[in-house]
Amino acid sequence: MSRLPESIHRLVEELRKLPGVGPKTAQRLAFHLVVSGKESMDRLIAALAEARDKVGYCSVCGNLTDQDPCAICEDPKRDSSVICVVAYPKDVLAFERAGAFRGLYHVLHGYIEPLKGIGPEELRIQELLKRVSSGEVKEIILATNPDVDGETTALYLARALKPLGLKVTRLARGLPFGADLDYADEMTILKSLEARREMD
Amino acid sequence: MLYQTEGIVLSSSDLGEHDRVINLLTEQKGLVRAVVRGARKPRSRLAAVTQPFTRADFQLYGKGSALDRVIQVSLIDSHPQIVSDYAKVVYASYLAEIASELVPEHEKNAAVYHLFTDILVALGHAKELWTVCRWGELRLLGSAGFMPLLESCARCGRDPGGAVYFSAPAGGVLCDNCRVAETDPASAMKVMPGSVKTLSVIAASSTRPNVVARGQVREEAAKIMREYVAFTLGKRPKSLALVEKLEGEGASRN
Ligand SMILES: [Zn+2]
Ligand SMILES: [Zn+2]
């Protein structure tokens, strides 16, 4: 690595921080970028700068957006009586790809993970409770991963939401236990949404 | 080397795009960290067994360095009574964290494995989770040689009588005389005899104890254990914050 020019070395180090990118891939990407020419690199730099400046979180649902509130929250055709609660923005994408859900979302930005010391306060749960207190919301679909962290978070939310007199449902177990929601195919998501059950 | 052992998943974390690393408490090799390849792929047969508190028969491959690899698994118990109850998950996570701090890697300790199995079964069936948690804390510490002295003064061995103090550095209760003689007398806290008595009854039980603590004794006994656990491990367990929140809620409801 030491024989690389310092600027390329720095680029490799930054690329390595990206998910799924190992040292070999990072080096390949860096070389590809520097030989791709000034114009192509300028476009990438501009895209990065635009994402940095414009993308933020929707103040209502917590999803990634470049306008606030986001396009989904602002869409009058969407059913504002149903909120689908997910852990991460990538899960919103999985549902939107499946195209079956016409309600709104709420992104928690994580799971309750006792072993990492992540409790309910670290997630956007207060924001959710505030959202449903308006009275317009009739159903909350808890669409967290079908694993221990996802179940734990769903159990906690059900406990917090039930006293408010809402219908609280959970995605059906069409997904194998331990699976990651955003790896599921569209058909599986559709089915688990249709067959959701009420939590007790 | 290929080997076979029963084990319980204490925790798991993602690795790369498709894999997971599990922290296993095993019957044959103490603590083992192992990779489950492809565990996050949509139709993985191994996804379910990477989940915390899963008890299974594991076939593993290890070269004695770095991470072992999970080859085959056959499920024994996924503890559905725990994972369907928020409070039970919090307690189980906390006790799993203590176990993973106390048990050495790749060193057979079948006794602590069987103890932890009993703790999970007890959590699954118990209504009085507070008692199971204290029992789990005490017995896990005891299995590693850290059982606190609760009946007699940790320094002079005498019955401390009415003025009882608890000192984590001393490893148990102190009488008033010995407390004054400590290098740091302020590190010992004055406690009610009932709190240490409760803990001592729980500690002595080899199976899930039938004890219900209430009010101040309940609060104080939990506080004693929190201090002692943190002192013994050399740090506050990460999951402790959620346990404290649960026990705080319980106290205000009683
Ligand atoms: Zn929004
Ligand atoms: Zn003494």
Coordinates of C-alpha atoms and ligand atoms in Angstrom, one line a residue:
Chain A
M1 CA 0.0 0.0 0.0
S2 CA 2.9 2.4 0.8
R3 CA 4.0 2.6 -2.8
L4 CA 0.6 4.1 -3.8
P5 CA 0.6 7.8 -4.3
E6 CA -0.7 9.4 -1.1
S7 CA -3.9 10.8 -2.7
I8 CA -4.9 7.4 -4.1
H9 CA -4.1 5.8 -0.7
R10 CA -6.5 8.2 1.0
L11 CA -9.2 7.5 -1.6
V12 CA -8.7 3.7 -1.0
E13 CA -9.1 4.2 2.7
E14 CA -12.3 6.2 2.3
L15 CA -13.8 3.6 -0.1
R16 CA -13.0 0.8 2.3
K17 CA -15.3 2.3 4.9
L18 CA -18.3 1.5 2.6
P19 CA -20.3 -1.6 3.4
G20 CA -19.2 -4.7 1.6
V21 CA -16.0 -3.1 0.2
G22 CA -12.8 -4.9 1.1
P23 CA -9.2 -3.7 0.5
K24 CA -9.0 -5.3 -2.9
T25 CA -12.3 -3.9 -4.1
A26 CA -11.4 -0.5 -2.7
Q27 CA -8.2 -0.5 -4.7
R28 CA -9.9 -1.6 -7.9
L29 CA -12.6 1.2 -7.5
A30 CA -9.9 3.8 -6.8
F31 CA -7.9 2.9 -9.9
H32 CA -11.1 2.8 -12.0
L33 CA -12.1 6.3 -10.7
V34 CA -8.7 8.0 -11.3
V35 CA -8.4 6.6 -14.8
S36 CA -12.0 7.3 -15.8
G37 CA -11.1 10.9 -16.5
K38 CA -11.9 14.3 -15.1
E39 CA -15.4 14.6 -16.5
S40 CA -16.6 11.4 -15.0
M41 CA -15.1 12.2 -11.7
D42 CA -16.6 15.6 -11.6
R43 CA -20.0 14.1 -12.1
L44 CA -19.4 11.7 -9.1
I45 CA -18.2 14.6 -7.0
A46 CA -21.3 16.7 -7.9
A47 CA -23.6 13.8 -7.1
L48 CA -21.9 13.3 -3.7
A49 CA -22.1 17.0 -2.9
E50 CA -25.8 17.2 -3.9
A51 CA -26.6 14.1 -1.7
R52 CA -24.7 15.7 1.2
D53 CA -26.5 19.0 0.9
K54 CA -30.0 18.0 0.0
V55 CA -30.7 14.6 1.5
G56 CA -32.0 14.5 5.1
Y57 CA -34.6 12.8 7.2
C58 CA -38.3 13.6 6.9
S59 CA -39.4 15.4 10.0
V60 CA -42.6 13.4 10.0
C61 CA -41.8 9.8 9.1
G62 CA -38.0 9.8 9.4
N63 CA -37.4 8.4 5.9
L64 CA -34.6 9.7 3.7
T65 CA -35.8 12.6 1.6
D66 CA -34.7 15.7 -0.3
Q67 CA -37.8 17.6 0.6
D68 CA -39.4 18.0 4.0
P69 CA -42.0 16.5 4.6
C70 CA -41.1 13.7 2.2
A71 CA -43.0 12.9 -1.0
I72 CA -44.8 9.9 0.6
C73 CA -46.0 12.0 3.6
E74 CA -47.2 14.8 1.3
D75 CA -49.0 12.5 -1.1
P76 CA -52.8 13.1 -0.7
K77 CA -53.6 9.8 -2.3
R78 CA -52.0 7.8 0.4
D79 CA -54.0 6.4 3.3
S80 CA -53.1 8.4 6.4
S81 CA -55.0 6.1 8.7
V82 CA -52.4 3.3 8.4
I83 CA -48.8 3.6 9.5
C84 CA -46.3 0.9 8.7
V85 CA -43.4 1.0 11.2
V86 CA -40.0 -0.1 9.9
A87 CA -36.5 0.0 11.3
Y88 CA -34.5 1.6 8.5
P89 CA -35.1 3.6 5.3
K90 CA -34.0 0.6 3.2
D91 CA -37.1 -1.2 4.5
V92 CA -39.4 1.6 3.2
L93 CA -37.7 0.9 -0.1
A94 CA -38.5 -2.8 0.1
F95 CA -42.2 -2.1 0.7
E96 CA -42.3 0.6 -2.0
R97 CA -40.7 -1.9 -4.5
A98 CA -43.4 -4.4 -3.7
G99 CA -45.9 -1.7 -4.4
A100 CA -48.6 -3.1 -2.2
F101 CA -48.8 -0.6 0.6
R102 CA -50.8 2.6 0.2
G103 CA -50.5 4.0 3.8
L104 CA -47.7 6.0 5.4
Y105 CA -44.4 4.9 7.1
H106 CA -42.6 5.5 10.3
V107 CA -38.8 4.8 10.4
L108 CA -37.4 4.0 13.8
H109 CA -33.8 4.1 12.8
G110 CA -32.8 0.9 14.6
Y111 CA -34.0 -1.8 16.8
I112 CA -34.1 -2.2 20.6
E113 CA -30.9 -4.2 21.2
P114 CA -30.3 -4.8 24.9
L115 CA -26.8 -6.2 24.3
K116 CA -25.8 -3.0 22.6
G117 CA -27.4 -0.9 25.2
I118 CA -29.9 0.4 22.6
G119 CA -33.2 1.1 24.4
P120 CA -36.5 2.6 23.3
E121 CA -35.2 6.1 24.0
E122 CA -32.6 5.8 21.2
L123 CA -35.3 5.1 18.6
R124 CA -38.0 7.4 17.1
I125 CA -40.7 6.0 19.3
Q126 CA -41.8 9.2 21.0
E127 CA -42.3 10.7 17.6
L128 CA -44.5 7.8 16.6
L129 CA -46.6 8.1 19.8
K130 CA -47.0 11.8 19.1
R131 CA -48.0 11.0 15.5
V132 CA -50.7 8.6 16.5
S133 CA -52.1 10.9 19.2
S134 CA -53.7 13.1 16.5
G135 CA -56.5 10.5 16.3
E136 CA -56.4 10.1 12.5
V137 CA -54.4 6.9 12.7
K138 CA -56.4 3.7 13.0
E139 CA -53.9 0.9 12.4
I140 CA -50.2 0.5 13.0
I141 CA -48.4 -2.3 11.1
L142 CA -45.2 -3.4 12.9
A143 CA -43.0 -4.4 10.0
T144 CA -39.8 -5.1 11.9
N145 CA -37.5 -8.0 10.9
P146 CA -38.6 -11.5 11.9
D147 CA -35.8 -12.1 14.4
V148 CA -35.2 -11.6 18.1
D149 CA -34.4 -7.8 17.8
G150 CA -37.4 -7.3 15.5
E151 CA -39.8 -9.2 17.8
T152 CA -38.5 -7.5 20.9
T153 CA -39.0 -4.0 19.3
A154 CA -42.5 -5.1 18.1
L155 CA -43.4 -6.3 21.6
Y156 CA -42.3 -3.1 23.1
L157 CA -44.2 -1.0 20.6
A158 CA -47.4 -3.1 20.9
R159 CA -47.2 -2.5 24.7
A160 CA -46.9 1.2 24.2
L161 CA -49.5 1.5 21.4
K162 CA -52.3 -0.8 22.6
P163 CA -53.5 1.5 25.4
L164 CA -54.1 4.2 22.8
G165 CA -57.0 2.1 21.4
L166 CA -55.4 1.4 18.0
K167 CA -55.4 -1.7 15.9
V168 CA -51.8 -3.0 16.1
T169 CA -50.8 -5.7 13.6
R170 CA -47.6 -7.6 12.8
L171 CA -46.4 -8.9 9.5
A172 CA -47.2 -12.6 9.0
R173 CA -44.5 -15.2 9.2
G174 CA -44.1 -15.6 5.5
L175 CA -40.5 -14.6 6.1
P176 CA -38.2 -17.2 7.7
F177 CA -37.2 -16.5 11.2
G178 CA -33.8 -14.8 11.4
A179 CA -34.2 -13.3 7.9
D180 CA -33.5 -9.8 6.9
L181 CA -36.5 -7.9 5.6
D182 CA -34.7 -6.0 2.8
Y183 CA -33.4 -9.3 1.3
A184 CA -37.0 -10.6 0.9
D185 CA -38.5 -10.8 -2.5
E186 CA -41.6 -8.7 -3.4
M187 CA -44.0 -11.7 -3.4
T188 CA -43.0 -12.6 0.2
I189 CA -43.4 -9.0 1.4
L190 CA -46.9 -8.8 -0.3
K191 CA -48.0 -12.1 1.3
S192 CA -46.8 -11.2 4.8
L193 CA -48.5 -7.8 4.5
E194 CA -51.8 -9.4 3.4
A195 CA -51.8 -12.0 6.1
R196 CA -50.7 -9.7 8.9
R197 CA -52.3 -10.5 12.3
E198 CA -53.4 -8.5 15.2
M199 CA -51.0 -8.4 18.2
D200 CA -52.3 -9.3 21.6
Chain B
M1 CA -10.6 -29.7 13.3
L2 CA -14.2 -30.7 13.2
Y3 CA -16.0 -30.9 16.5
Q4 CA -19.5 -31.3 17.9
T5 CA -21.0 -29.6 20.9
E6 CA -24.3 -28.4 22.4
G7 CA -24.4 -24.7 22.7
I8 CA -26.5 -21.6 23.3
V9 CA -26.3 -18.4 21.1
L10 CA -25.6 -15.5 23.5
S11 CA -25.5 -12.8 20.8
S12 CA -25.0 -12.4 17.1
S13 CA -23.9 -9.7 14.7
D14 CA -23.8 -9.2 11.0
L15 CA -20.6 -9.8 9.1
G16 CA -20.1 -8.5 5.5
E17 CA -23.1 -8.9 3.2
H18 CA -24.5 -12.3 3.9
D19 CA -22.9 -13.8 7.0
R20 CA -23.3 -13.6 10.7
V21 CA -21.0 -14.1 13.7
I22 CA -22.4 -15.8 16.7
N23 CA -21.2 -15.8 20.2
L24 CA -21.8 -19.3 21.6
L25 CA -21.7 -20.6 25.1
T26 CA -20.9 -24.3 24.6
E27 CA -20.9 -27.4 26.7
Q28 CA -17.5 -28.7 25.4
K29 CA -15.5 -25.5 24.7
G30 CA -16.7 -22.7 26.8
L31 CA -17.2 -19.5 24.8
V32 CA -16.8 -19.9 21.0
R33 CA -17.1 -17.3 18.3
A34 CA -18.2 -18.7 15.0
V35 CA -19.2 -17.6 11.5
V36 CA -22.4 -18.8 10.0
R37 CA -21.9 -18.4 6.2
G38 CA -24.9 -17.2 4.2
A39 CA -27.0 -16.8 7.4
R40 CA -28.6 -13.6 6.1
K41 CA -29.5 -14.9 2.6
P42 CA -33.3 -15.0 2.2
R43 CA -33.7 -18.8 2.3
S44 CA -30.9 -19.7 4.6
R45 CA -31.5 -22.9 6.7
L46 CA -29.2 -21.5 9.3
A47 CA -30.7 -18.1 9.7
A48 CA -33.0 -19.1 12.6
V49 CA -30.3 -20.7 14.6
T50 CA -28.2 -17.5 14.7
Q51 CA -30.8 -15.9 16.9
P52 CA -30.0 -15.2 20.5
F53 CA -31.0 -17.8 23.1
T54 CA -31.2 -20.6 20.5
R55 CA -30.1 -23.9 22.0
A56 CA -28.8 -26.4 19.5
D57 CA -26.4 -29.1 18.6
F58 CA -23.6 -27.5 16.7
Q59 CA -21.1 -29.0 14.4
L60 CA -18.2 -26.6 14.1
Y61 CA -14.9 -26.4 12.3
G62 CA -12.0 -24.5 13.8
K63 CA -8.3 -24.1 13.2
G64 CA -7.6 -22.9 16.7
S65 CA -7.2 -19.4 15.6
A66 CA -9.7 -16.6 14.8
L67 CA -13.3 -17.6 14.2
D68 CA -14.6 -21.1 14.0
R69 CA -17.2 -22.0 11.3
V70 CA -20.6 -23.5 11.8
I71 CA -21.0 -26.5 9.6
Q72 CA -24.3 -28.0 10.8
V73 CA -26.9 -27.3 13.4
S74 CA -29.8 -29.2 14.8
L75 CA -32.2 -27.2 17.0
I76 CA -33.0 -28.2 20.5
D77 CA -34.9 -25.2 21.9
S78 CA -35.5 -21.7 20.5
H79 CA -37.1 -20.6 23.8
P80 CA -40.3 -19.1 22.4
Q81 CA -41.5 -18.2 25.9
I82 CA -38.6 -15.8 26.2
V83 CA -38.6 -14.2 22.7
S84 CA -42.3 -13.5 22.9
D85 CA -42.0 -11.4 26.0
Y86 CA -40.2 -8.1 26.1
A87 CA -39.1 -8.2 29.7
K88 CA -37.8 -11.8 29.4
V89 CA -35.7 -10.8 26.4
V90 CA -34.2 -7.9 28.3
Y91 CA -33.3 -10.1 31.3
A92 CA -32.0 -13.0 29.1
S93 CA -29.8 -10.5 27.2
Y94 CA -28.4 -9.1 30.5
L95 CA -27.6 -12.6 31.9
A96 CA -26.1 -13.6 28.5
E97 CA -23.9 -10.6 28.7
I98 CA -22.7 -11.5 32.1
A99 CA -22.0 -15.1 31.0
S100 CA -20.0 -13.9 28.0
E101 CA -17.9 -11.7 30.2
L102 CA -17.2 -14.4 32.8
V103 CA -16.6 -17.6 30.7
P104 CA -13.2 -18.0 29.0
E105 CA -13.0 -18.9 25.3
H106 CA -12.2 -22.5 24.3
E107 CA -12.1 -23.9 27.8
K108 CA -14.5 -26.6 28.7
N109 CA -16.9 -25.6 31.5
A110 CA -19.9 -27.9 31.3
A111 CA -21.2 -26.7 34.7
V112 CA -21.7 -23.1 33.6
Y113 CA -23.3 -24.2 30.4
H114 CA -25.9 -26.3 32.3
L115 CA -26.4 -23.4 34.7
F116 CA -27.2 -21.1 31.8
T117 CA -29.5 -23.6 30.3
D118 CA -31.4 -23.8 33.6
I119 CA -31.5 -20.0 33.8
L120 CA -33.1 -19.7 30.4
V121 CA -35.7 -22.4 31.2
A122 CA -36.4 -20.6 34.5
L123 CA -36.9 -17.3 32.7
G124 CA -39.2 -18.9 30.2
H125 CA -41.5 -20.3 32.9
A126 CA -41.2 -17.8 35.7
K127 CA -43.6 -15.0 36.7
E128 CA -41.2 -13.5 39.2
L129 CA -38.5 -12.5 36.8
W130 CA -36.8 -10.3 39.4
T131 CA -36.0 -13.4 41.4
V132 CA -34.7 -15.4 38.4
C133 CA -32.5 -12.4 37.4
R134 CA -30.9 -12.2 40.9
W135 CA -30.5 -16.0 40.9
G136 CA -28.9 -15.9 37.5
E137 CA -26.5 -13.1 38.5
L138 CA -25.5 -14.8 41.8
R139 CA -25.1 -18.3 40.4
L140 CA -23.2 -17.2 37.3
L141 CA -20.8 -15.1 39.4
G142 CA -20.5 -18.1 41.8
S143 CA -19.6 -20.5 38.9
A144 CA -16.7 -18.2 38.1
G145 CA -15.5 -18.1 41.8
F146 CA -17.1 -14.7 42.6
M147 CA -20.0 -15.7 44.9
P148 CA -20.3 -12.8 47.3
L149 CA -20.1 -13.5 51.0
L150 CA -23.5 -12.6 52.4
E151 CA -23.9 -14.4 55.7
S152 CA -20.8 -13.3 57.6
C153 CA -18.4 -10.4 57.4
A154 CA -16.1 -10.8 54.4
R155 CA -13.1 -9.5 56.5
C156 CA -13.5 -11.0 60.0
G157 CA -16.0 -13.8 59.4
R158 CA -18.3 -12.7 62.3
D159 CA -22.0 -12.2 62.1
P160 CA -22.4 -8.5 61.3
G161 CA -25.5 -8.2 63.4
G162 CA -27.8 -5.2 62.9
A163 CA -25.4 -2.8 61.2
V164 CA -24.7 -4.4 57.8
Y165 CA -22.6 -2.9 55.0
F166 CA -22.1 -4.2 51.5
S167 CA -18.7 -3.7 49.8
A168 CA -18.1 -4.9 46.3
P169 CA -14.3 -4.6 46.7
A170 CA -14.4 -6.6 49.9
G171 CA -16.5 -9.2 48.1
G172 CA -19.5 -9.2 50.4
V173 CA -20.9 -7.8 53.6
L174 CA -18.9 -6.1 56.3
C175 CA -19.5 -5.5 60.0
D176 CA -19.3 -2.0 61.2
N177 CA -15.8 -2.5 62.8
C178 CA -14.3 -3.9 59.5
R179 CA -16.0 -1.2 57.4
V180 CA -14.3 1.6 59.4
A181 CA -11.0 -0.2 59.0
E182 CA -11.4 -0.3 55.1
T183 CA -9.0 1.8 53.1
D184 CA -12.1 3.4 51.5
P185 CA -15.0 3.1 54.0
A186 CA -17.2 5.1 51.7
S187 CA -17.2 2.3 49.1
A188 CA -19.3 0.2 51.5
M189 CA -23.0 1.0 51.6
K190 CA -25.2 0.6 54.6
V191 CA -27.9 -2.1 53.7
M192 CA -30.9 -3.6 55.4
P193 CA -30.2 -7.1 56.9
G194 CA -33.4 -8.2 54.9
S195 CA -31.8 -7.4 51.6
V196 CA -28.7 -9.5 52.1
K197 CA -30.8 -12.3 53.7
T198 CA -32.9 -12.4 50.5
L199 CA -29.9 -12.5 48.3
S200 CA -28.3 -15.2 50.4
V201 CA -31.5 -17.4 50.3
I202 CA -31.6 -17.0 46.5
A203 CA -27.8 -17.7 46.1
A204 CA -28.1 -20.9 48.1
S205 CA -30.8 -22.4 45.8
S206 CA -29.5 -24.8 43.2
T207 CA -32.8 -24.7 41.3
R208 CA -35.0 -21.7 40.6
P209 CA -35.8 -20.2 44.0
N210 CA -39.3 -19.6 45.2
V211 CA -38.7 -16.1 46.7
V212 CA -40.8 -13.0 46.3
A213 CA -39.1 -9.7 47.4
R214 CA -41.1 -6.6 47.8
G215 CA -40.7 -2.9 48.4
Q216 CA -37.4 -1.5 49.7
V217 CA -35.7 -4.9 50.0
R218 CA -36.5 -5.6 46.4
E219 CA -35.0 -2.3 45.3
E220 CA -31.9 -2.6 47.6
A221 CA -31.1 -6.2 46.8
A222 CA -31.2 -5.3 43.0
K223 CA -28.9 -2.3 43.7
I224 CA -26.4 -4.4 45.6
M225 CA -26.2 -6.9 42.7
R226 CA -25.9 -4.1 40.1
E227 CA -22.9 -2.7 42.0
Y228 CA -21.3 -6.1 42.6
V229 CA -21.8 -7.2 38.9
A230 CA -20.3 -4.0 37.6
F231 CA -17.3 -4.2 40.0
T232 CA -16.6 -7.9 39.3
L233 CA -16.8 -7.5 35.5
G234 CA -14.9 -4.3 35.6
K235 CA -17.6 -2.5 33.7
R236 CA -21.3 -1.8 33.6
P237 CA -23.0 -4.3 31.3
K238 CA -24.5 -2.6 28.3
S239 CA -27.9 -4.2 28.8
L240 CA -28.1 -3.0 32.4
A241 CA -29.8 0.2 31.4
L242 CA -32.8 -1.6 30.1
V243 CA -33.0 -3.9 33.1
E244 CA -32.9 -0.9 35.4
K245 CA -35.7 0.7 33.4
L246 CA -37.9 -2.5 33.7
E247 CA -37.2 -2.8 37.5
G248 CA -37.9 0.9 38.0
E249 CA -41.3 0.5 36.2
G250 CA -42.1 -2.5 38.3
A251 CA -41.3 -0.6 41.5
S252 CA -43.6 2.3 40.8
R253 CA -46.4 -0.1 39.9
N254 CA -46.2 -2.1 43.1
Ligands
ZN1 ZN -42.1 11.5 5.5
ZN2 ZN -15.9 -7.8 60.2

